[in-house]
Coordinates of N, CA and C in Angstrom, one line a residue:
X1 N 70.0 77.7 123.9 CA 69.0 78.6 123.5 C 69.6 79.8 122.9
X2 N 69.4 80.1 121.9 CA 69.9 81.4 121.1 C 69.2 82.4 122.1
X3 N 70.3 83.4 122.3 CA 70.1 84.8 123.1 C 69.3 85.7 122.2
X4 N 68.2 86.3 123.1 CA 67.6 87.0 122.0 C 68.5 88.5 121.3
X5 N 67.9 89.2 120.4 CA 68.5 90.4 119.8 C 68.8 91.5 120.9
X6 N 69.3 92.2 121.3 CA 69.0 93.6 121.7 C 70.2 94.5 121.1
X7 N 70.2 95.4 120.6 CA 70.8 96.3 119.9 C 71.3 97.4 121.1
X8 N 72.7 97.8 121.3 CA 72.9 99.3 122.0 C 73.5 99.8 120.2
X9 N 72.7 101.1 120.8 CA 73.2 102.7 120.0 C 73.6 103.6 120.6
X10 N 75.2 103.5 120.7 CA 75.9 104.5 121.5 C 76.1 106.0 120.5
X11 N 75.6 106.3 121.4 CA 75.4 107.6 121.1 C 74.8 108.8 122.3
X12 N 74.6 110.2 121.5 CA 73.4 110.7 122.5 C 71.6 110.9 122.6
X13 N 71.0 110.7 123.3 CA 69.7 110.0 122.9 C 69.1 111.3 122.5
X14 N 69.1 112.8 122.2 CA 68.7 113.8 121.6 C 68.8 113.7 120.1
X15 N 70.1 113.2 119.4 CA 70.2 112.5 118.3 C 70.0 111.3 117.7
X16 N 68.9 110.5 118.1 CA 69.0 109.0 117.9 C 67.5 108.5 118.0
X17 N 66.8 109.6 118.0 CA 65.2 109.1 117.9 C 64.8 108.7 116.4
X18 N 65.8 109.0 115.3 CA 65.4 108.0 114.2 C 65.5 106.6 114.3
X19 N 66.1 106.2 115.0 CA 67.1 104.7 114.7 C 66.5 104.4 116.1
X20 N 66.1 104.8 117.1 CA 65.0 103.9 117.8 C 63.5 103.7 117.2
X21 N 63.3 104.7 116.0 CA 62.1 104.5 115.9 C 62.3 103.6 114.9
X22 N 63.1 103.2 113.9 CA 63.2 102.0 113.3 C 63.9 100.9 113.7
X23 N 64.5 101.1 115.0 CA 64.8 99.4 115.4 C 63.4 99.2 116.2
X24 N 62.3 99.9 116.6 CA 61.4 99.5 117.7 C 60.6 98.7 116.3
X25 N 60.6 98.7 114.7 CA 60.0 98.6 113.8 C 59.7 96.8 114.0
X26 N 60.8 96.9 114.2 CA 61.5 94.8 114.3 C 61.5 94.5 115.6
X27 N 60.8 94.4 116.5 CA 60.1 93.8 117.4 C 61.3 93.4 118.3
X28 N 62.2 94.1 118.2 CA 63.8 93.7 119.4 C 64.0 94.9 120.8
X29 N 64.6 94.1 121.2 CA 64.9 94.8 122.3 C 66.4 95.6 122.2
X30 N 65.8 97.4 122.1 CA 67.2 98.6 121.7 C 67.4 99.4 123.3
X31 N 68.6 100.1 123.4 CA 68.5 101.2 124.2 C 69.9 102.0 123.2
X32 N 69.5 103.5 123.8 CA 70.7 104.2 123.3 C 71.4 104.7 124.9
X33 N 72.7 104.5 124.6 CA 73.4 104.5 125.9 C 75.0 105.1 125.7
X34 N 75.4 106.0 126.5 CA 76.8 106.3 126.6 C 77.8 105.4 128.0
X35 N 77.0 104.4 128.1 CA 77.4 103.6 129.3 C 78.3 102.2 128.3
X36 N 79.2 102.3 128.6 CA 80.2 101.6 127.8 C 80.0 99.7 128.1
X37 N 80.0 100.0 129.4 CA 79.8 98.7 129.7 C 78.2 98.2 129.6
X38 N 77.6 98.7 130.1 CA 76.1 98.6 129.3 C 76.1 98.6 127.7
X39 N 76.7 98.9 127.1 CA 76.5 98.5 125.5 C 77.2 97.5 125.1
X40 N 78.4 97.0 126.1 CA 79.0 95.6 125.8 C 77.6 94.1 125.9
X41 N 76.9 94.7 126.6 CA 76.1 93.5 126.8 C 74.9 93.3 126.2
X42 N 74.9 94.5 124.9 CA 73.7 93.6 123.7 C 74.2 92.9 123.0
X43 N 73.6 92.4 121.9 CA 74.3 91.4 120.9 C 74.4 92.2 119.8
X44 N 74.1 93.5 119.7 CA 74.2 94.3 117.7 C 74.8 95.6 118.6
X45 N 75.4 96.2 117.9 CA 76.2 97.1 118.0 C 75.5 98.3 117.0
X46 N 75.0 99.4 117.1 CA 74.9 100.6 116.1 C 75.6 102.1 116.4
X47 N 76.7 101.9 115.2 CA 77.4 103.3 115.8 C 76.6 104.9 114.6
X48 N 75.5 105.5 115.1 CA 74.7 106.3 114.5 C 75.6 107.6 113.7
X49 N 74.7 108.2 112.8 CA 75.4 108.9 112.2 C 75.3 110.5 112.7
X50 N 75.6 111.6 112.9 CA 75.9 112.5 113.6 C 77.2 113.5 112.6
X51 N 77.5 114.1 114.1 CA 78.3 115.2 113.9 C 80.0 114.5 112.9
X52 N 80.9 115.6 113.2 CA 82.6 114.8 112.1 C 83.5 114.2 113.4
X53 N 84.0 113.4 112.7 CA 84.9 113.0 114.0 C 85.9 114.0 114.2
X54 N 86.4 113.6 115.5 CA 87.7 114.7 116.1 C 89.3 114.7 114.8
X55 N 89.9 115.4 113.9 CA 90.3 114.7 113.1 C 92.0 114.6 113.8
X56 N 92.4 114.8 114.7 CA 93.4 114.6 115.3 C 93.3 113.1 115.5
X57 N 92.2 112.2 116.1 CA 92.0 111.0 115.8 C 92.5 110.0 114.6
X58 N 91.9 110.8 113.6 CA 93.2 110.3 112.7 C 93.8 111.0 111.9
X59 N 94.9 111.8 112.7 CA 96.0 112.0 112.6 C 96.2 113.7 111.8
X60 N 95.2 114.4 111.7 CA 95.0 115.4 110.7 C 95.0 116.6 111.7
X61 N 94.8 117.7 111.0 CA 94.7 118.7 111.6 C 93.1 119.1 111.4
X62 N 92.4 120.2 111.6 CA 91.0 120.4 111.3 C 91.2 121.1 109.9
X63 N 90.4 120.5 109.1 CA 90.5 121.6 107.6 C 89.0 121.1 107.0
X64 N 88.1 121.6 108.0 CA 87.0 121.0 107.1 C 85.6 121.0 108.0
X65 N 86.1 120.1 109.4 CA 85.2 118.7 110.2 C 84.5 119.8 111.0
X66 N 83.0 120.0 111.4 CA 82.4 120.8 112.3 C 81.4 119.7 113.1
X67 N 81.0 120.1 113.8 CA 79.9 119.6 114.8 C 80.5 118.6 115.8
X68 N 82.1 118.9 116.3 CA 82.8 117.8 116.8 C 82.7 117.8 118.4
X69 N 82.7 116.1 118.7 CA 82.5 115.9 120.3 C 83.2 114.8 120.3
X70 N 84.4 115.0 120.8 CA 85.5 114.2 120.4 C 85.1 113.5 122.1
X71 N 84.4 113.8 123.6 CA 83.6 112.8 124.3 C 83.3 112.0 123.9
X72 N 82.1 111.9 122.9 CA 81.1 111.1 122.3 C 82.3 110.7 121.1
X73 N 83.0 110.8 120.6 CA 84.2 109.8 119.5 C 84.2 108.7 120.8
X74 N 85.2 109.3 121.5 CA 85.9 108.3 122.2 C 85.3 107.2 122.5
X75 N 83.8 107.8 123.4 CA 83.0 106.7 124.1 C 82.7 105.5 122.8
X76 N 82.4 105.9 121.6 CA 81.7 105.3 120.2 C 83.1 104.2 120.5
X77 N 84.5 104.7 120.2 CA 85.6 103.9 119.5 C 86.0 103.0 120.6
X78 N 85.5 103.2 121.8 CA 85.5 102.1 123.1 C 84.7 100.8 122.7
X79 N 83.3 101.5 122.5 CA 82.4 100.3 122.5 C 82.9 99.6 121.1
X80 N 83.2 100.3 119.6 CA 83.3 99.7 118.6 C 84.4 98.5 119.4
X81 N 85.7 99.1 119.5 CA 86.7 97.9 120.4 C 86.2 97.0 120.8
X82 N 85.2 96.9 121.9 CA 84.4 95.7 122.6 C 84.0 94.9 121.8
X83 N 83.0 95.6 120.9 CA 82.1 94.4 120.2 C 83.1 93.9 119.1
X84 N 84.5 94.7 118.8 CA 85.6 93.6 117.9 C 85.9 92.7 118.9
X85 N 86.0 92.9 119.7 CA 87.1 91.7 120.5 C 86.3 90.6 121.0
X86 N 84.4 91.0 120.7 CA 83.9 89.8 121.3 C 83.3 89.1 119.8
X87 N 83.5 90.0 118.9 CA 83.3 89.2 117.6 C 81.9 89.4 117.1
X88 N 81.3 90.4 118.2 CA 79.5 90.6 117.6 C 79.6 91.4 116.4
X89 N 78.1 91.6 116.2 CA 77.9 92.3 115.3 C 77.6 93.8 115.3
X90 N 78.2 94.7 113.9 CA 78.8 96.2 114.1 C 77.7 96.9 113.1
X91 N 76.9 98.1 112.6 CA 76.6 98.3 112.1 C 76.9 100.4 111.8
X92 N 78.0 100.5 111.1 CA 77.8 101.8 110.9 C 76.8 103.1 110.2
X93 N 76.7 103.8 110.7 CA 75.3 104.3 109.5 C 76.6 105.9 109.9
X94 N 76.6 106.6 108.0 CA 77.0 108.1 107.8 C 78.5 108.4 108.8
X95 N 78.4 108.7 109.7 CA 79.9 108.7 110.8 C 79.8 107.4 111.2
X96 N 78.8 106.7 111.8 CA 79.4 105.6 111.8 C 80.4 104.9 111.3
X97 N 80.4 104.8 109.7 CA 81.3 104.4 108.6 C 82.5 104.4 109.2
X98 N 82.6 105.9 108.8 CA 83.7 106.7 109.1 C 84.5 106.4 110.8
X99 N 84.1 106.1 111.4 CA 84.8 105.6 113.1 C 85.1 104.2 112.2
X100 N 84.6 103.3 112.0 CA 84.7 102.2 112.0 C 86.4 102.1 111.2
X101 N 86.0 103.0 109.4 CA 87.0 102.9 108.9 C 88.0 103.8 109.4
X102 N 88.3 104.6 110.6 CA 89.6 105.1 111.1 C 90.0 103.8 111.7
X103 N 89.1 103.5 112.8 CA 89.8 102.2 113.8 C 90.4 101.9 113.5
X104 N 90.1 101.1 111.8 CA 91.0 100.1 111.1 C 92.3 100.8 110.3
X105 N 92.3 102.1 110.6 CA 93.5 102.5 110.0 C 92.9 103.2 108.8
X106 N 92.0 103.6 108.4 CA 92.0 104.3 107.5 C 91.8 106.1 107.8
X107 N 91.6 106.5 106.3 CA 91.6 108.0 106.9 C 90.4 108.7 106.2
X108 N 89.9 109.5 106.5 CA 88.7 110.8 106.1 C 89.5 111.9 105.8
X109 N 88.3 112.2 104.0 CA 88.3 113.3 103.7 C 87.5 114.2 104.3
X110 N 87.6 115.6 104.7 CA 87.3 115.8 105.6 C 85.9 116.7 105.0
X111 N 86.4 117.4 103.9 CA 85.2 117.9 103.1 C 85.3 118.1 101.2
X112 N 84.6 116.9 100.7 CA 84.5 116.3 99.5 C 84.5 117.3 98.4
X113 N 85.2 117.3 97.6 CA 84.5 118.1 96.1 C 83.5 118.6 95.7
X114 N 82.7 117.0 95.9 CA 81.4 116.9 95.7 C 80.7 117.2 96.4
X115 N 80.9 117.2 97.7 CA 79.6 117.7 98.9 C 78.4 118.1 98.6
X116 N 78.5 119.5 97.3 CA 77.1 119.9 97.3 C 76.3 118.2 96.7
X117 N 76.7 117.7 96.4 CA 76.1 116.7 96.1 C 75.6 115.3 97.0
X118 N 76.2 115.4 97.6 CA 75.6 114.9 98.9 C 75.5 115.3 100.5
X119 N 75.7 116.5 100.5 CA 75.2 116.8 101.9 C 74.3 117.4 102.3
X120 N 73.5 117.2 103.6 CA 72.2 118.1 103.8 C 71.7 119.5 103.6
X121 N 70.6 119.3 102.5 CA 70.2 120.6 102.4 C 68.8 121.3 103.0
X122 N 68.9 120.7 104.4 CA 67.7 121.0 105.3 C 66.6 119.6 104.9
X123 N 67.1 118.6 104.5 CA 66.7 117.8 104.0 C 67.6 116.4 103.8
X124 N 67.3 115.4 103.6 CA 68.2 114.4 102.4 C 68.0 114.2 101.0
X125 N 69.2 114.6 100.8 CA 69.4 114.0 99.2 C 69.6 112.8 98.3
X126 N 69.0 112.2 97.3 CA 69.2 111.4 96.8 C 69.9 111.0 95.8
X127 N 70.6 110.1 95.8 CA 71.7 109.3 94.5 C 71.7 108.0 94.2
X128 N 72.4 107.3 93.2 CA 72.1 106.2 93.1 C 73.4 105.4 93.7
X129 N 73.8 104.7 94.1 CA 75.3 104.0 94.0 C 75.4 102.7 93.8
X130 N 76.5 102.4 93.1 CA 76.5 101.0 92.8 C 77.5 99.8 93.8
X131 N 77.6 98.8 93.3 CA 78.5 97.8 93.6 C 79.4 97.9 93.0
X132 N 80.5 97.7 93.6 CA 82.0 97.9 93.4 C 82.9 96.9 94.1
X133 N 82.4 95.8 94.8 CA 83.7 95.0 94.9 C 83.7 93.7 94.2
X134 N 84.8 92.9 94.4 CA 84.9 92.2 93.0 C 84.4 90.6 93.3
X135 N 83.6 90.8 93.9 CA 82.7 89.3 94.8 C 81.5 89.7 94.6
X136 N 80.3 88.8 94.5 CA 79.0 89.3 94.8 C 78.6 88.4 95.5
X137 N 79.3 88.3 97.0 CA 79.2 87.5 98.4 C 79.0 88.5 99.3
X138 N 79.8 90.1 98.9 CA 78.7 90.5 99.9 C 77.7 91.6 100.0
X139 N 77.7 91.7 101.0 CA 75.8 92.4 101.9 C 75.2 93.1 100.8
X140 N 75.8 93.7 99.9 CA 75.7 94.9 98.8 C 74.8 94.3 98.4
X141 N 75.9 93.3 97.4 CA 75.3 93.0 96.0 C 73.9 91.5 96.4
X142 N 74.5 91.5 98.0 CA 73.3 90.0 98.4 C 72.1 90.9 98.6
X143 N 72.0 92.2 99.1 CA 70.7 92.8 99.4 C 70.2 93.8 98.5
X144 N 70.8 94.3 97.2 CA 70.4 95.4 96.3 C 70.7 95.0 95.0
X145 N 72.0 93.9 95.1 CA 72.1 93.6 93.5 C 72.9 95.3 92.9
X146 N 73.0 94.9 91.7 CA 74.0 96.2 91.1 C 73.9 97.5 91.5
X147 N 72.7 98.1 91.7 CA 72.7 99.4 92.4 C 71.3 99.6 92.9
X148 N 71.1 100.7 93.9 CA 70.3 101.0 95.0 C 69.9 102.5 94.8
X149 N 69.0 103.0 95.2 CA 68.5 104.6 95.4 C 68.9 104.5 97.0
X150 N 69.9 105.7 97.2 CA 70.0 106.2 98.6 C 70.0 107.0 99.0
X151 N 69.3 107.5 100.2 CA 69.6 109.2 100.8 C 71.0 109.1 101.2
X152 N 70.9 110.8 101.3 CA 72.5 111.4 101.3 C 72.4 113.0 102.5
X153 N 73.5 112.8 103.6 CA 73.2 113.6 104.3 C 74.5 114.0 104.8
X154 N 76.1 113.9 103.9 CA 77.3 114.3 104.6 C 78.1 114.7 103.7
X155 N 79.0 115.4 104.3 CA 80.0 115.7 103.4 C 81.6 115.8 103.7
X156 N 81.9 114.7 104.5 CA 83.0 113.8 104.3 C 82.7 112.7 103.8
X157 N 84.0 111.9 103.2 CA 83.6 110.8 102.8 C 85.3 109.5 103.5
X158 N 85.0 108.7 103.0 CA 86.7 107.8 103.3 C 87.1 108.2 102.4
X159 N 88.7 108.4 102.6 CA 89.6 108.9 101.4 C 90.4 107.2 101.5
X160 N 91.1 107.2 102.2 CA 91.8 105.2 102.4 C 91.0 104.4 102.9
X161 N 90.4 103.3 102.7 CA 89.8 102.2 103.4 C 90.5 101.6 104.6
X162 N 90.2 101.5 105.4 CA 91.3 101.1 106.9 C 91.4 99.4 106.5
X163 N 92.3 99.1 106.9 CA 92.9 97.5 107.0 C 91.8 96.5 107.0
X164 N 91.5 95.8 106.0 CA 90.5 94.3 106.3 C 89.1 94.9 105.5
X165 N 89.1 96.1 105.5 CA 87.6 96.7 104.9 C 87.7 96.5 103.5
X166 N 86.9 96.4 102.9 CA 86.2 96.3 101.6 C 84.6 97.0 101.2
X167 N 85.6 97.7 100.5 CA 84.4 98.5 99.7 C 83.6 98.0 99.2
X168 N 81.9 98.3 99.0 CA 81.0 97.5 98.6 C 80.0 98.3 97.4
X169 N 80.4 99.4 97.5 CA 79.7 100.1 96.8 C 80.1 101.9 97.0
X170 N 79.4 102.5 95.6 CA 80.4 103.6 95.4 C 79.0 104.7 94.8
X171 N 79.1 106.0 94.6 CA 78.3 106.9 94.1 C 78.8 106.8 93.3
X172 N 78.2 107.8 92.2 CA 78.6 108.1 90.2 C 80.1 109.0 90.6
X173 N 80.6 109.2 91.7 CA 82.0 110.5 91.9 C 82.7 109.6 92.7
X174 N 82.6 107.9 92.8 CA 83.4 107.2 93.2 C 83.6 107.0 94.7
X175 N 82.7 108.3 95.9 CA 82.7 108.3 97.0 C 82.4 106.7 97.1
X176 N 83.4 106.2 98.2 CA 83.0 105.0 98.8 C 81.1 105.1 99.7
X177 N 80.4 104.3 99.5 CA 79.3 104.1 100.2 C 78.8 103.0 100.9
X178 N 79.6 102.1 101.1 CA 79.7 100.5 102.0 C 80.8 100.2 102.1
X179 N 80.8 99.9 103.5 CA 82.1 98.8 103.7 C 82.0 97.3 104.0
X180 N 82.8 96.3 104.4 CA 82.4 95.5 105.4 C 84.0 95.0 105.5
X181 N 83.9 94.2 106.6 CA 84.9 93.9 107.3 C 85.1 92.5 106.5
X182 N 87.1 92.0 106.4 CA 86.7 90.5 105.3 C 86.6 89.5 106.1
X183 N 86.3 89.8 107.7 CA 86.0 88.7 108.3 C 85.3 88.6 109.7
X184 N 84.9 89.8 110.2 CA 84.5 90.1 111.1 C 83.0 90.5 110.9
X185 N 81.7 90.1 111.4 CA 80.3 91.0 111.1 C 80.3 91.7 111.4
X186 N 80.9 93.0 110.3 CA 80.6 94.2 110.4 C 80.5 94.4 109.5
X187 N 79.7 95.9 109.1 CA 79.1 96.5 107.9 C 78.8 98.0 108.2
X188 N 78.6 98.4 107.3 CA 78.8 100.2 107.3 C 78.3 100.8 105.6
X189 N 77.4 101.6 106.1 CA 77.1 102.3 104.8 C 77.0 104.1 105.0
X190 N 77.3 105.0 104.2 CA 77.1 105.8 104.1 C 75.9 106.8 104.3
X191 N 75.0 105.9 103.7 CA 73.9 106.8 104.3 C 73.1 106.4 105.0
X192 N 71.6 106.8 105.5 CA 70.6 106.5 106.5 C 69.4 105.8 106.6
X193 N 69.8 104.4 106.2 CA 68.7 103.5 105.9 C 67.6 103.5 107.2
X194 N 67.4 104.0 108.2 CA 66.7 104.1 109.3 C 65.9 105.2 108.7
X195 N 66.2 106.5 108.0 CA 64.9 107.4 107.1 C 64.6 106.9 106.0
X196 N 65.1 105.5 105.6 CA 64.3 105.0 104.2 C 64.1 103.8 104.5
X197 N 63.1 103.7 105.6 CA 62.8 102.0 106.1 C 61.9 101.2 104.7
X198 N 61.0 102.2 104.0 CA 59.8 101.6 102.8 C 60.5 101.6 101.7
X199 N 61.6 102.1 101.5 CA 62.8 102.4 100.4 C 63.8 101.2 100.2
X200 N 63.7 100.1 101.2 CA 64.9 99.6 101.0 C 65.7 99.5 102.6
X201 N 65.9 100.8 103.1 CA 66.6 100.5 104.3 C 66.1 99.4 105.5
X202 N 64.7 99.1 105.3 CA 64.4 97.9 105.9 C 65.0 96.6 105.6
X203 N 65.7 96.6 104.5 CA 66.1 95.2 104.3 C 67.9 94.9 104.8
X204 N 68.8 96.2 104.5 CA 69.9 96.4 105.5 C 69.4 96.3 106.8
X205 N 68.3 96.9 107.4 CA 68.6 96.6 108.6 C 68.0 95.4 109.4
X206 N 67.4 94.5 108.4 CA 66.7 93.2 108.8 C 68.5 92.4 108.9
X207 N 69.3 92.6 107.6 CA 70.1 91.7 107.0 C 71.1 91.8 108.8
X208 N 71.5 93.3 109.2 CA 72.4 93.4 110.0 C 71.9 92.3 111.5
X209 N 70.5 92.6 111.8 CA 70.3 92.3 113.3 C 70.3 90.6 112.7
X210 N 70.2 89.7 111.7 CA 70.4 88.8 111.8 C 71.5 87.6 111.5
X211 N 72.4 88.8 111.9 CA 74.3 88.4 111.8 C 74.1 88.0 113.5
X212 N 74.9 87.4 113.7 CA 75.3 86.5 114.9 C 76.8 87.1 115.3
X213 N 77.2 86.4 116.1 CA 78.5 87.0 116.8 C 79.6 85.7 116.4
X214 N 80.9 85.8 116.0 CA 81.8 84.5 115.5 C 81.9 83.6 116.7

């Protein structure tokens, strides 16, 4: 009998009442939890988007990163670990991305050129971004086709793609905006398809909760 869905979102639950209020949308079973071993035991993994990561994590000094709780890093880059090593399914949204693509060895800019261009102005902003990898096998171009309208809420972006990731799509200033892993179910996008559920972000997050574990 296939196990049913339940999603953990590690995180803190003062920041995360978006992304319960769009996973409660899809009729699954969520909690948001800093209990490590309690989030090993859903089947979807969501690492939410939030404050910068600690940038000593990967490997930098601070020249940029504010709102940091390098606690809450660590706890996130525990559980991402787990659900690699059991092969489930990963979903990064805004920081999320960005944890996922250090793990793998990549690195963050810490604050973009462009930023005024996409980062919060008491608000989300919007851009278009397109597809950019050189397959149309994945999640991108299988759920939006050449390009998408997305809200925008940060202002780091990936500077290197970490090991096995693939870019999936890009803004008009070439900021990376999706990743996915070339063999593991995981996926990661830049911005916050959980505030644009009637926009589109409902169809990322239908595509994610119905990946399976390898």
């Amino acid at each position: 009998m296939k196990q049913p869905i339940s999603l953990a979102i590690v995180g803190r639950a003062k920041d995360t009442v978006n992304y319960e209020a769009a996973a409660g949308q899809f009729g699954i079973n969520y909690f948001t939890t800093l209990n490590i071993q309690a989030a090993s035991s859903a089947t979807h993994l969501l690492l939410p988007g939030g404050g910068d990561i600690t940038p000593a994590l990967f490997g930098q000094t601070n020249h940029g990163s504010y709102h940091i709780d390098t606690e809450l890093d660590l706890l996130q880059f525990q559980a991402l670990e787990n659900f690699i090593a059991s092969g489930k399914p990963i979903l990064g949204i805004c920081k999320g991305l960005q944890l996922i693509n250090v793990h793998f060895g990549g690195t963050i800019t810490q604050h973009i050129d462009t930023a005024d261009q996409h980062r919060w102005i008491g608000k989300d902003q919007l851009h278009y971004v397109y597809h950019s990898s050189l397959s149309r096998l994945d999640f991108f171009y299988q759920l939006y086709g050449n390009s998408t309208l997305v809200n925008s809420a940060h202002h780091q972006a990936i500077e290197h793609p970490g090991n096995h990731l693939i870019p999936v799509c890009r803004a008009v200033d070439n900021i990376i905006e999706g990743l996915m892993h070339d063999s593991l179910p995981i996926l990661a996008v830049q911005w916050h398809p959980e505030r644009i559920l009637k926009s589109g972000g409902d169809i990322l997050l239908q595509h994610f909760l119905s990946l399976t574990a390898l």
